[in-house]
Every structure is written in structure tokens, then in C-alpha cells.
PDB file of C-alpha atoms in Angstrom:
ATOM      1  CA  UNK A   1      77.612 -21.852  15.979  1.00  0.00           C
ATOM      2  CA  UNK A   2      73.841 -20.507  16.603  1.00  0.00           C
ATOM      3  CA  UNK A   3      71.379 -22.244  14.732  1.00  0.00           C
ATOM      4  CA  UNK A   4      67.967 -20.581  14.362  1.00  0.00           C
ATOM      5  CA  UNK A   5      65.078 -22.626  12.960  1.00  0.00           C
ATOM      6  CA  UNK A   6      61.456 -21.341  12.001  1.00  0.00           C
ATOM      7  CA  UNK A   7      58.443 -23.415  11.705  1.00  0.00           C
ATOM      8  CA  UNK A   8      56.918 -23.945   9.800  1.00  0.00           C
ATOM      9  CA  UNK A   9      58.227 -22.080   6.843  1.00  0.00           C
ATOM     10  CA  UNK A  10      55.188 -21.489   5.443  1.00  0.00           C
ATOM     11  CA  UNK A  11      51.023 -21.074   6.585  1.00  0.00           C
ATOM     12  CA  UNK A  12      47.950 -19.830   5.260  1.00  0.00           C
ATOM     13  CA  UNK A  13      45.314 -18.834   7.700  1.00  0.00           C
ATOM     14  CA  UNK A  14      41.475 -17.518   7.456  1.00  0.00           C
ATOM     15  CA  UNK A  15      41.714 -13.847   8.731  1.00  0.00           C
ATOM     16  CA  UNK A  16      40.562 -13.552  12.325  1.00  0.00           C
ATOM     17  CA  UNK A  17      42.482 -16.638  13.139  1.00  0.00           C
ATOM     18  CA  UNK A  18      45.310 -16.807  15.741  1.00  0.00           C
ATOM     19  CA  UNK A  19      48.758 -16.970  14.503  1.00  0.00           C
ATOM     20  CA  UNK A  20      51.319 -19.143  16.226  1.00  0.00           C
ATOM     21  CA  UNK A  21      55.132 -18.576  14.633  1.00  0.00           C
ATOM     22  CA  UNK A  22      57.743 -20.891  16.127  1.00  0.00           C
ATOM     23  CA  UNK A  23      61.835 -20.195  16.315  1.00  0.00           C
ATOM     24  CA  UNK A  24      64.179 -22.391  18.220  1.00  0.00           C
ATOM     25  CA  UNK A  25      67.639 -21.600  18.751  1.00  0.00           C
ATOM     26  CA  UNK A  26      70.491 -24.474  19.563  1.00  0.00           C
ATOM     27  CA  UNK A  27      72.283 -22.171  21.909  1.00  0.00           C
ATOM     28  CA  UNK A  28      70.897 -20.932  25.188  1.00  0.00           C
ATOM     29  CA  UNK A  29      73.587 -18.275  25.671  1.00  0.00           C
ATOM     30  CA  UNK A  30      71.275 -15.557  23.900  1.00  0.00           C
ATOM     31  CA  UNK A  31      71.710 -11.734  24.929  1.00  0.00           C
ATOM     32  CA  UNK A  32      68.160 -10.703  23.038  1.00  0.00           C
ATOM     33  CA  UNK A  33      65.890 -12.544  20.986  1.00  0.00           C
ATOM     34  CA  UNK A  34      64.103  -9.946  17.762  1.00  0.00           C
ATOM     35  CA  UNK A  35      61.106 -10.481  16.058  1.00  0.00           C
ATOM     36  CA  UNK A  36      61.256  -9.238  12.645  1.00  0.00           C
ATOM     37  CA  UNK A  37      58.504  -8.636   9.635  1.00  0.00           C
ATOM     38  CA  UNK A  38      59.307  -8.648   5.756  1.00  0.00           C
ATOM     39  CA  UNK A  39      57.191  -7.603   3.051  1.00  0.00           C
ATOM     40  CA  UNK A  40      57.822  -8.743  -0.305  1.00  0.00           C
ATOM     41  CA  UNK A  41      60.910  -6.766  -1.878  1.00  0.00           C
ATOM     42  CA  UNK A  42      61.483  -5.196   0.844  1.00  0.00           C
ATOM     43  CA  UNK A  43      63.467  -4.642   4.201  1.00  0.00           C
ATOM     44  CA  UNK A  44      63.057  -5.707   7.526  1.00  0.00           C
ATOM     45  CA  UNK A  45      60.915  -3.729  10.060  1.00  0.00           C
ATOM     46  CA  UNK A  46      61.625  -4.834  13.928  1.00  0.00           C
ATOM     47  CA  UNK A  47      58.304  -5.789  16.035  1.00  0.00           C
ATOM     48  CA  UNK A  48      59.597  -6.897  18.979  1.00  0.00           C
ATOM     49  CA  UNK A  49      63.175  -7.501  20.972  1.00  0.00           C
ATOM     50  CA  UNK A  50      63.077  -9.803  24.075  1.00  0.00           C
ATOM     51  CA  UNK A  51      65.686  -9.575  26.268  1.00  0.00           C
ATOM     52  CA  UNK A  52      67.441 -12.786  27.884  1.00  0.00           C
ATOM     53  CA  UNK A  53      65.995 -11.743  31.372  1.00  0.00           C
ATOM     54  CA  UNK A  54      62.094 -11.460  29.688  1.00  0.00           C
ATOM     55  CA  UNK A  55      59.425 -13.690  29.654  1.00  0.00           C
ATOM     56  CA  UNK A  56      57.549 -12.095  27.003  1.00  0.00           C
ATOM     57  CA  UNK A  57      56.972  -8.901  25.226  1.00  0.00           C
ATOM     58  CA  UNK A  58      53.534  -7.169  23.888  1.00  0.00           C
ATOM     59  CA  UNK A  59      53.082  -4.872  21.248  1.00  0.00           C
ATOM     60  CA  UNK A  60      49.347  -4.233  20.351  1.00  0.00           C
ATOM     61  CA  UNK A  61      47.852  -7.596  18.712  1.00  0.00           C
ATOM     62  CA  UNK A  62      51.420  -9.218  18.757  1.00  0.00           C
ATOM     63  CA  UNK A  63      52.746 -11.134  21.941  1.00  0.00           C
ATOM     64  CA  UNK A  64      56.257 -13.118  22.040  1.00  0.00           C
ATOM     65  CA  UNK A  65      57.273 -15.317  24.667  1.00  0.00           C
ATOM     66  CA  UNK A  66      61.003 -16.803  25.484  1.00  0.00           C
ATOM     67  CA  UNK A  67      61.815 -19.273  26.845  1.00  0.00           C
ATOM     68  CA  UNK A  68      65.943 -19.210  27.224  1.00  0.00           C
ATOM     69  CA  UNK A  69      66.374 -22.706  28.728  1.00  0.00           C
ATOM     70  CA  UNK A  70      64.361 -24.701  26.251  1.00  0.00           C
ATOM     71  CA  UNK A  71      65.410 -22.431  22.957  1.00  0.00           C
ATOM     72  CA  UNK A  72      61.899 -21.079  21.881  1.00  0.00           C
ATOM     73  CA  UNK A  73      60.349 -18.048  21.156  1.00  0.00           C
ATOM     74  CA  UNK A  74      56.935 -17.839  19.873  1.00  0.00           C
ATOM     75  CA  UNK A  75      55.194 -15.169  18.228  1.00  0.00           C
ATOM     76  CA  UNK A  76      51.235 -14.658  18.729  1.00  0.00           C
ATOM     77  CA  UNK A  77      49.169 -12.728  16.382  1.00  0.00           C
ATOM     78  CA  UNK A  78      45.811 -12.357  17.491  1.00  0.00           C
ATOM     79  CA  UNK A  79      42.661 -12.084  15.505  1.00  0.00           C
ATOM     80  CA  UNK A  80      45.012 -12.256  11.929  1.00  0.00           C
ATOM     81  CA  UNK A  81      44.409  -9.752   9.516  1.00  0.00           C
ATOM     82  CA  UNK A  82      45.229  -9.871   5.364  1.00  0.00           C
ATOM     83  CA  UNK A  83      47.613  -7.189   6.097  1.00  0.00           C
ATOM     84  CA  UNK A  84      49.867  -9.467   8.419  1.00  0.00           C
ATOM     85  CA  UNK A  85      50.726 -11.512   5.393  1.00  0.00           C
ATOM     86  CA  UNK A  86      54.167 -11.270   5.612  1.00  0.00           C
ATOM     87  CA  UNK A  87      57.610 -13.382   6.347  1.00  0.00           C
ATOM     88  CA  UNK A  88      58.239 -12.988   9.947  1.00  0.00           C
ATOM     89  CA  UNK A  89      61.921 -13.627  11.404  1.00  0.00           C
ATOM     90  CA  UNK A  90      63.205 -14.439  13.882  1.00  0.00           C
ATOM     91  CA  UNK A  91      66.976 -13.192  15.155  1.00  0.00           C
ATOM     92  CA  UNK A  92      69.236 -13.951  18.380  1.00  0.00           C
ATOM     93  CA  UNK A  93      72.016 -12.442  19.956  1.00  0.00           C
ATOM     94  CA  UNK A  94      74.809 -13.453  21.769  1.00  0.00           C
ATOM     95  CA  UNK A  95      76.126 -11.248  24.733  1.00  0.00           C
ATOM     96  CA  UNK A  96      79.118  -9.452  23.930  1.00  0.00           C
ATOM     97  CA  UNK A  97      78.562  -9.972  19.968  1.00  0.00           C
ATOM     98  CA  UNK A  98      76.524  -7.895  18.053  1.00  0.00           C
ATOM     99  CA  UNK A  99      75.958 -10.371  15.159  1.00  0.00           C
ATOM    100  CA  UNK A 100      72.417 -11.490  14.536  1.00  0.00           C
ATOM    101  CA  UNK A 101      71.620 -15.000  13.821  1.00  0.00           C
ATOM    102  CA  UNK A 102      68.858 -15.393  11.883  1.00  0.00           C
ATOM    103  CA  UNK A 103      65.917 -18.228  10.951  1.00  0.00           C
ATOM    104  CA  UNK A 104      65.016 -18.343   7.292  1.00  0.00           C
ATOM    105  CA  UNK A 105      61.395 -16.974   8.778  1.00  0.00           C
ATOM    106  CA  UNK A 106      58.011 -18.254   8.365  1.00  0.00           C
ATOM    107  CA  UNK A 107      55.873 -17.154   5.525  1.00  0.00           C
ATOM    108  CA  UNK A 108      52.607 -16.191   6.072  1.00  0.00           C
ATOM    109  CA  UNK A 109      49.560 -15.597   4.248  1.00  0.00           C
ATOM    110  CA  UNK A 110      46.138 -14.960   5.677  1.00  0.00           C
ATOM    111  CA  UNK A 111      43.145 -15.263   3.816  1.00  0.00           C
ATOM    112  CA  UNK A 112      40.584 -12.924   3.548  1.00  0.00           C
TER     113      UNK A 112
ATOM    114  CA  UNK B   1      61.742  10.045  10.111  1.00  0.00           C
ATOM    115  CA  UNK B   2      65.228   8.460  10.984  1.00  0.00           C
ATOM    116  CA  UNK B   3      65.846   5.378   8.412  1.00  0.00           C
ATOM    117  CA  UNK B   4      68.467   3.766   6.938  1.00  0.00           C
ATOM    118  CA  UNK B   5      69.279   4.490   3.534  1.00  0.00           C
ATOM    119  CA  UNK B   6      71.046   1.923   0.747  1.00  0.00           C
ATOM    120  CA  UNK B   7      71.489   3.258  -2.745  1.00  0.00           C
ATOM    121  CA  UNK B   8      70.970   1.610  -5.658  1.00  0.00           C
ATOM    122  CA  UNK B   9      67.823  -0.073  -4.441  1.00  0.00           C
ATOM    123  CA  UNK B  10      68.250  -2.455  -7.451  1.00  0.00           C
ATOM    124  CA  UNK B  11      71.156  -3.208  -9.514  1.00  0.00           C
ATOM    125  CA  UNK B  12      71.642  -5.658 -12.375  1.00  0.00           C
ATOM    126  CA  UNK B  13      75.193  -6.509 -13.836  1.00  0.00           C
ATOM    127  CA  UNK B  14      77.225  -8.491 -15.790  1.00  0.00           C
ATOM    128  CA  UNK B  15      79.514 -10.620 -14.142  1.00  0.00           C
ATOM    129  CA  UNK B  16      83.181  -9.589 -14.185  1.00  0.00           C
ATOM    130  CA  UNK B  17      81.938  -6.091 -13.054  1.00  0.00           C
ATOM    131  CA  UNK B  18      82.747  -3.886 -10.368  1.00  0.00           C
ATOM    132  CA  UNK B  19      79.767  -3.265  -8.157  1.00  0.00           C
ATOM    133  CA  UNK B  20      79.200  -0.280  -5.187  1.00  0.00           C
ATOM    134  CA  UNK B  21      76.467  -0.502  -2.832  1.00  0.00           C
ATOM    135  CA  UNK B  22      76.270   2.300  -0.700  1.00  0.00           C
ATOM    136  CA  UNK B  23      74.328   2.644   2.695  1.00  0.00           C
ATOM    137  CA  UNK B  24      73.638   6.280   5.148  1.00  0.00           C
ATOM    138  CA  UNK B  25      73.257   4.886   8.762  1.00  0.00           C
ATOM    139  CA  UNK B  26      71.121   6.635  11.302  1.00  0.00           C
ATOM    140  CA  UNK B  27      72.709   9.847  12.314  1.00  0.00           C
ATOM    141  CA  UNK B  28      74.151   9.467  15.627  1.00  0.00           C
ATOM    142  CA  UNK B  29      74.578   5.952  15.264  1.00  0.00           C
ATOM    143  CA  UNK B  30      77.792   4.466  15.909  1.00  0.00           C
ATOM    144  CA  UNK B  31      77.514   0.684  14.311  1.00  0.00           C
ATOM    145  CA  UNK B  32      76.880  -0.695  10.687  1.00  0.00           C
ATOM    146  CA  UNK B  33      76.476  -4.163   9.259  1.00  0.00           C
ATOM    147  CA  UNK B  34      76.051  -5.478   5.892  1.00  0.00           C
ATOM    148  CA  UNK B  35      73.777  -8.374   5.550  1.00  0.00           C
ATOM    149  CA  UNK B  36      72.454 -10.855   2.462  1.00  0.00           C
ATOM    150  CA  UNK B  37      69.968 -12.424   1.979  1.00  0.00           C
ATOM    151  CA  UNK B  38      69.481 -15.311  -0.299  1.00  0.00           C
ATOM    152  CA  UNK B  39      66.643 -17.990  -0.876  1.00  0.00           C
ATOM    153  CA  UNK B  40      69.088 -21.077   0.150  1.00  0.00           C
ATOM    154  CA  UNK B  41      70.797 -19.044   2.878  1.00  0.00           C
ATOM    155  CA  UNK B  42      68.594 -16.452   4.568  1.00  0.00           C
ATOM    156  CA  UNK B  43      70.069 -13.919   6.156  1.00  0.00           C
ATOM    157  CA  UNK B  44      73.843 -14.073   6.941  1.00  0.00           C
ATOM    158  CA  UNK B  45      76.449 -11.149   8.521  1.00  0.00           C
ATOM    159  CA  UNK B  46      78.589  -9.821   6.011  1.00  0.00           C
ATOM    160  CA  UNK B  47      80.616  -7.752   8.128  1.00  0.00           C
ATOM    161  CA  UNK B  48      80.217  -5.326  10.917  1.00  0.00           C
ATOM    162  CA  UNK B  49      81.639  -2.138  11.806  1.00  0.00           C
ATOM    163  CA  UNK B  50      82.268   0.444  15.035  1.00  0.00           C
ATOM    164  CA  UNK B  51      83.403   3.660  15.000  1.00  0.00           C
ATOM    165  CA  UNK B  52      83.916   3.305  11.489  1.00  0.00           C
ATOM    166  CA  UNK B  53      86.648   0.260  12.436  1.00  0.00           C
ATOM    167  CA  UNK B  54      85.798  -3.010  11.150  1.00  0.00           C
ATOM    168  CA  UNK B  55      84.878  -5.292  14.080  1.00  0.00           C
ATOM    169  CA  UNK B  56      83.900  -8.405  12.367  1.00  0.00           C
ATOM    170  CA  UNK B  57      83.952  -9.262   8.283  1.00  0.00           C
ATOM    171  CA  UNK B  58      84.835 -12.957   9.507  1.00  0.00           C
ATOM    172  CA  UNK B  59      81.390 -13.910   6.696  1.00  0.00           C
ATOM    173  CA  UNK B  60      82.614 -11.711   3.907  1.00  0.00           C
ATOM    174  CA  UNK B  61      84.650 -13.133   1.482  1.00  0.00           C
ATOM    175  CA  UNK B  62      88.056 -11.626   0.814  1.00  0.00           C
ATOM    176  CA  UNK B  63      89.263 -12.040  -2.085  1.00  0.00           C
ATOM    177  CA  UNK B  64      86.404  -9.857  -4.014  1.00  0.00           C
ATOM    178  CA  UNK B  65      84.377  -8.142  -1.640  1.00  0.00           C
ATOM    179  CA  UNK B  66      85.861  -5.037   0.785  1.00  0.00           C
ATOM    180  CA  UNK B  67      83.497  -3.188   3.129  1.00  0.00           C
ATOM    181  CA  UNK B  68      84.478   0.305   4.262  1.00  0.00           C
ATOM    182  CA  UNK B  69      83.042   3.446   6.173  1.00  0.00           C
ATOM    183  CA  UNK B  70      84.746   6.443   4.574  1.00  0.00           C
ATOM    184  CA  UNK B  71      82.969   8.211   7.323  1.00  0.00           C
ATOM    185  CA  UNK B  72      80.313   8.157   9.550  1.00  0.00           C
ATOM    186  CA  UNK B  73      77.532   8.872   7.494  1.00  0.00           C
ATOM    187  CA  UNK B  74      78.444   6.441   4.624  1.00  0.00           C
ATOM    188  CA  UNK B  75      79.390   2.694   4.303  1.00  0.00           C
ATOM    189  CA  UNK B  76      80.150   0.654   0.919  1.00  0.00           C
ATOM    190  CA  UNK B  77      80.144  -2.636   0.076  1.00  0.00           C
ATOM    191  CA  UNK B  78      82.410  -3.346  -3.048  1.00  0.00           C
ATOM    192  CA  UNK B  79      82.452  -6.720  -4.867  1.00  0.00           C
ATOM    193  CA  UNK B  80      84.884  -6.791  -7.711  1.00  0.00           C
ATOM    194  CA  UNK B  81      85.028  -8.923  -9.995  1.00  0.00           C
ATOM    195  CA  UNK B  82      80.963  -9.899  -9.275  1.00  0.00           C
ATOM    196  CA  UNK B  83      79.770 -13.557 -10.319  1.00  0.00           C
ATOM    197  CA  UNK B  84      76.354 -14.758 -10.487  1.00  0.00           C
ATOM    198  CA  UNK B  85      76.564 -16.532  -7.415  1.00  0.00           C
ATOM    199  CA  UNK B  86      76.948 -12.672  -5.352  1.00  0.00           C
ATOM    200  CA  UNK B  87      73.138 -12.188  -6.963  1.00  0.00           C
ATOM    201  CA  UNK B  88      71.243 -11.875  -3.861  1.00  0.00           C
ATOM    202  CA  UNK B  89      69.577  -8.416  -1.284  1.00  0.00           C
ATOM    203  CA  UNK B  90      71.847  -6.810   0.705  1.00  0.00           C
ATOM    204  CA  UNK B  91      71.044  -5.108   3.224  1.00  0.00           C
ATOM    205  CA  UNK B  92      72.631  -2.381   5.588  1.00  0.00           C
ATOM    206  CA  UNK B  93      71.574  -1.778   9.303  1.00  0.00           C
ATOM    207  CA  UNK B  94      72.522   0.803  11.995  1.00  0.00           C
ATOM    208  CA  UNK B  95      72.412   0.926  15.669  1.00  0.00           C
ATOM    209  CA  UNK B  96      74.353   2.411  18.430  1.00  0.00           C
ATOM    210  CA  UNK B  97      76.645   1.102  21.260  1.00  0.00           C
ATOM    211  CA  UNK B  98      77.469   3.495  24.086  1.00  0.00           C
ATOM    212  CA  UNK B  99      80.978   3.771  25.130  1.00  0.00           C
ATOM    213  CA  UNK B 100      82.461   0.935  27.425  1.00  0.00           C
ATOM    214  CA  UNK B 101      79.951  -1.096  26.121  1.00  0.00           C
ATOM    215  CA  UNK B 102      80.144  -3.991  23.794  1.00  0.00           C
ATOM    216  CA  UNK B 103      76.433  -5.089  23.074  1.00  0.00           C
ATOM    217  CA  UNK B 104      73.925  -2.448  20.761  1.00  0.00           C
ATOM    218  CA  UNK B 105      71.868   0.041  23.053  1.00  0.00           C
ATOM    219  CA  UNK B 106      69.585   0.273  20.214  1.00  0.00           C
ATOM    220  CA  UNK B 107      67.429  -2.325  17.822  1.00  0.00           C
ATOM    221  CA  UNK B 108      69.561  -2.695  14.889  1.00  0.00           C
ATOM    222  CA  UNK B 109      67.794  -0.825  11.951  1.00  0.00           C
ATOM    223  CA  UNK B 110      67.556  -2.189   8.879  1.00  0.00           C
ATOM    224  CA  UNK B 111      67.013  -0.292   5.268  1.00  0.00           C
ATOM    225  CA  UNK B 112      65.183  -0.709   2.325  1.00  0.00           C
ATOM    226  CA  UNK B 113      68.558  -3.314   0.861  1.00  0.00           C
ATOM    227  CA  UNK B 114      69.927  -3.406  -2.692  1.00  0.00           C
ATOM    228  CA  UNK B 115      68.865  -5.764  -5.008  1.00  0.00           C
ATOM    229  CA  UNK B 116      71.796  -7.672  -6.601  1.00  0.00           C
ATOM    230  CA  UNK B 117      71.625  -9.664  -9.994  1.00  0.00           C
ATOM    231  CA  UNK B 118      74.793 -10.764 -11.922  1.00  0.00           C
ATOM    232  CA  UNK B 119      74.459 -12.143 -15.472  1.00  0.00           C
TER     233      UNK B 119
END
């Protein structure tokens, strides 16, 4: 069975810090790897998907890398910003099953 | 603006009560799941669907909760009788698989969820 695990599960941060999430997954055999952001009481919005054959993927201030062999994905945020406080997740895939596995997602709060 | 849609957005009961949640996938979308969310367990699969035909509801369980897709634009998620312990967000998401394939062409969206608490 997948195992996804976040750390840590929670940060604070000065804004215009960098951000460095961690996820590590116990099984290699990943089809995609998702990036996922949470505001409070509500539902998930998808930053980035990584697939098995990527390195890394860019969106704007947010950069993930993946590294299949080891089980790791990071997720940069450069120059933080009080509006990234959030709880980012993390979510794999296996080929041929379209079940995510999700991390319980690191909680972040950056202070102004 | 294409999003997935869950009705009630919150719902408190008592426990021993039926309970409905309904969710509109993307149109043109082909594939639904049914998530919760809880503090202890994050985010596990409920049960997924295809074509309206249940693929997977292996984390559901059975004996009071039944997942259906009456048709393509509308899944529910029944749990009757409810018990405290079903208190949690659950949350519908969409995507699409292409025929003769077997992995999502799409992200899988996500909606808004519906707030569960049993008393």
C-alpha cells in the first residue's frame, strides 16, 4: 500500500522567505505525482501534476521537483507571500489506477 | 467556469439519520470519486466510478454507505444509518479517461466538499 508522508506538518515563515514542502512516497511505481493547495473550509485547488517521466514542473513562483527513485517531491515557493498560507498536499498515482494517495499535507502560515 | 459542484455544502445530523450528499461532475467528464477527509486520516478514496459503473468502492464501507451515479451529471453518496464517527468533509472530484485508456487524461477536479457532522 502507498504511503505518502509530508514534512513537516506544520511551518510559519516571514513573508518573502523561500518555502521548502517535503512529500515522500514508499512506492516508486508512481504514474503522476499532484501538488495540491487547501484553504481553510474549503476544497482542493490543483497547482501542479508531475508526471513519472518529469524532473520538475514550474508554475509562476511555484517549482516541484521528483525524484521517482528516491520517493520525493518537493515543492518551492519563492519569495512567500501571506496569501500562500495554506495546507499544501501532496497526491500520487499509480499507473493503471486512478486512486490518489494522499499525505496529510503541510500547513503553512507566513507571516506578514 | 467548469467546477465541480457538491450540495449541501454543510450538513449537521443526528445520528441514526439518513444522509444524501450529492455532487455535478464536470460536463464531459467521464470519472467521479468520493473522498473524506478527516483530521486523524486525511484524505482517503471512498469509491470511484466510470461511465457511471463503479470501478473501485474497495474504502467505502458497506454496510451503511452506497455510492451511485443515477446519471452522468449527478453522483450521491448515501450513509444510512449515520454515526458520529461518519462526521468528517467529503469531497467529490471529476476527471476524464479517454476510451482504451485506463489512467485520467485530465487533473482530477475537486469541489467545494460537504461538511458532515453527526450528533
Amino acid at each position: 500500500k502507498q504511503e505518502v508522508t509530508q514534512i513537516p506538518a506544520a511551518l510559519s515563515v516571514p513573508e518573502g522567505e523561500n518555502l521548502v514542502l517535503n512529500c515522500s512516497f514508499t512506492d516508486s511505481a508512481i504514474y503522476n505525482l499532484q501538488w495540491f493547495r487547501q484553504d481553510p473550509g474549503k476544497g482542493l485547488t490543483s497547482l501542479l501534476l508531475i508526471q513519472s517521466s518529469q524532473r520538475e514542473q514550474t508554475s509562476g513562483r511555484l517549482n516541484a521537483s521528483l525524484d521517482k527513485s528516491s520517493g520525493r517531491s518537493t515543492l518551492y515557493i519563492a519569495a512567500s507571500q501571506p496569501g500562500d498560507s495554506a495546507t499544501y498536499l501532496c497526491a500520487v498515482k499509480r499507473d493503471g489506477n486512478n486512486r490518489l494517495a494522499f499525505g496529510k499535507g503541510n500547513q503553512v502560515v507566513v507571516i506578514p | 467556469d467548469a467546477r465541480v459542484t457538491q450540495t449541501p455544502r454543510h450538513k449537521v445530523t443526528e445520528m441514526g439519520q439518513e444522509v444524501t450528499m450529492r455532487c455535478q461532475p464536470i460536463l464531459g467528464h467521464n470519472t467521479v470519486f468520493w473522498y473524506r477527509q478527516t483530521m486523524m486520516q486525511g484524505l482517503e478514496l471512498l469509491a470511484y466510478f466510470r461511465n457511471r459503473a463503479p470501478l473501485d468502492d474497495s474504502g467505502m464501507p458497506k454496510d451503511r454507505f452506497s455510492a451511485e451515479m443515477p446519471d452522468a451529471t449527478l453522483a450521491t453518496l448515501k450513509i444510512q444509518p449515520s454515526e458520529p464517527r461518519d462526521s468528517a468533509v467529503y469531497f467529490c472530484a471529476s476527471g476524464l479517461v479517454r476510451d482504451g485508456q485506463t489512467n485520467l487524461n485530465t487533473e482530477a477536479f475537486f469541489g467545494q466538499g460537504t461538511r458532515l457532522t453527526v450528533v
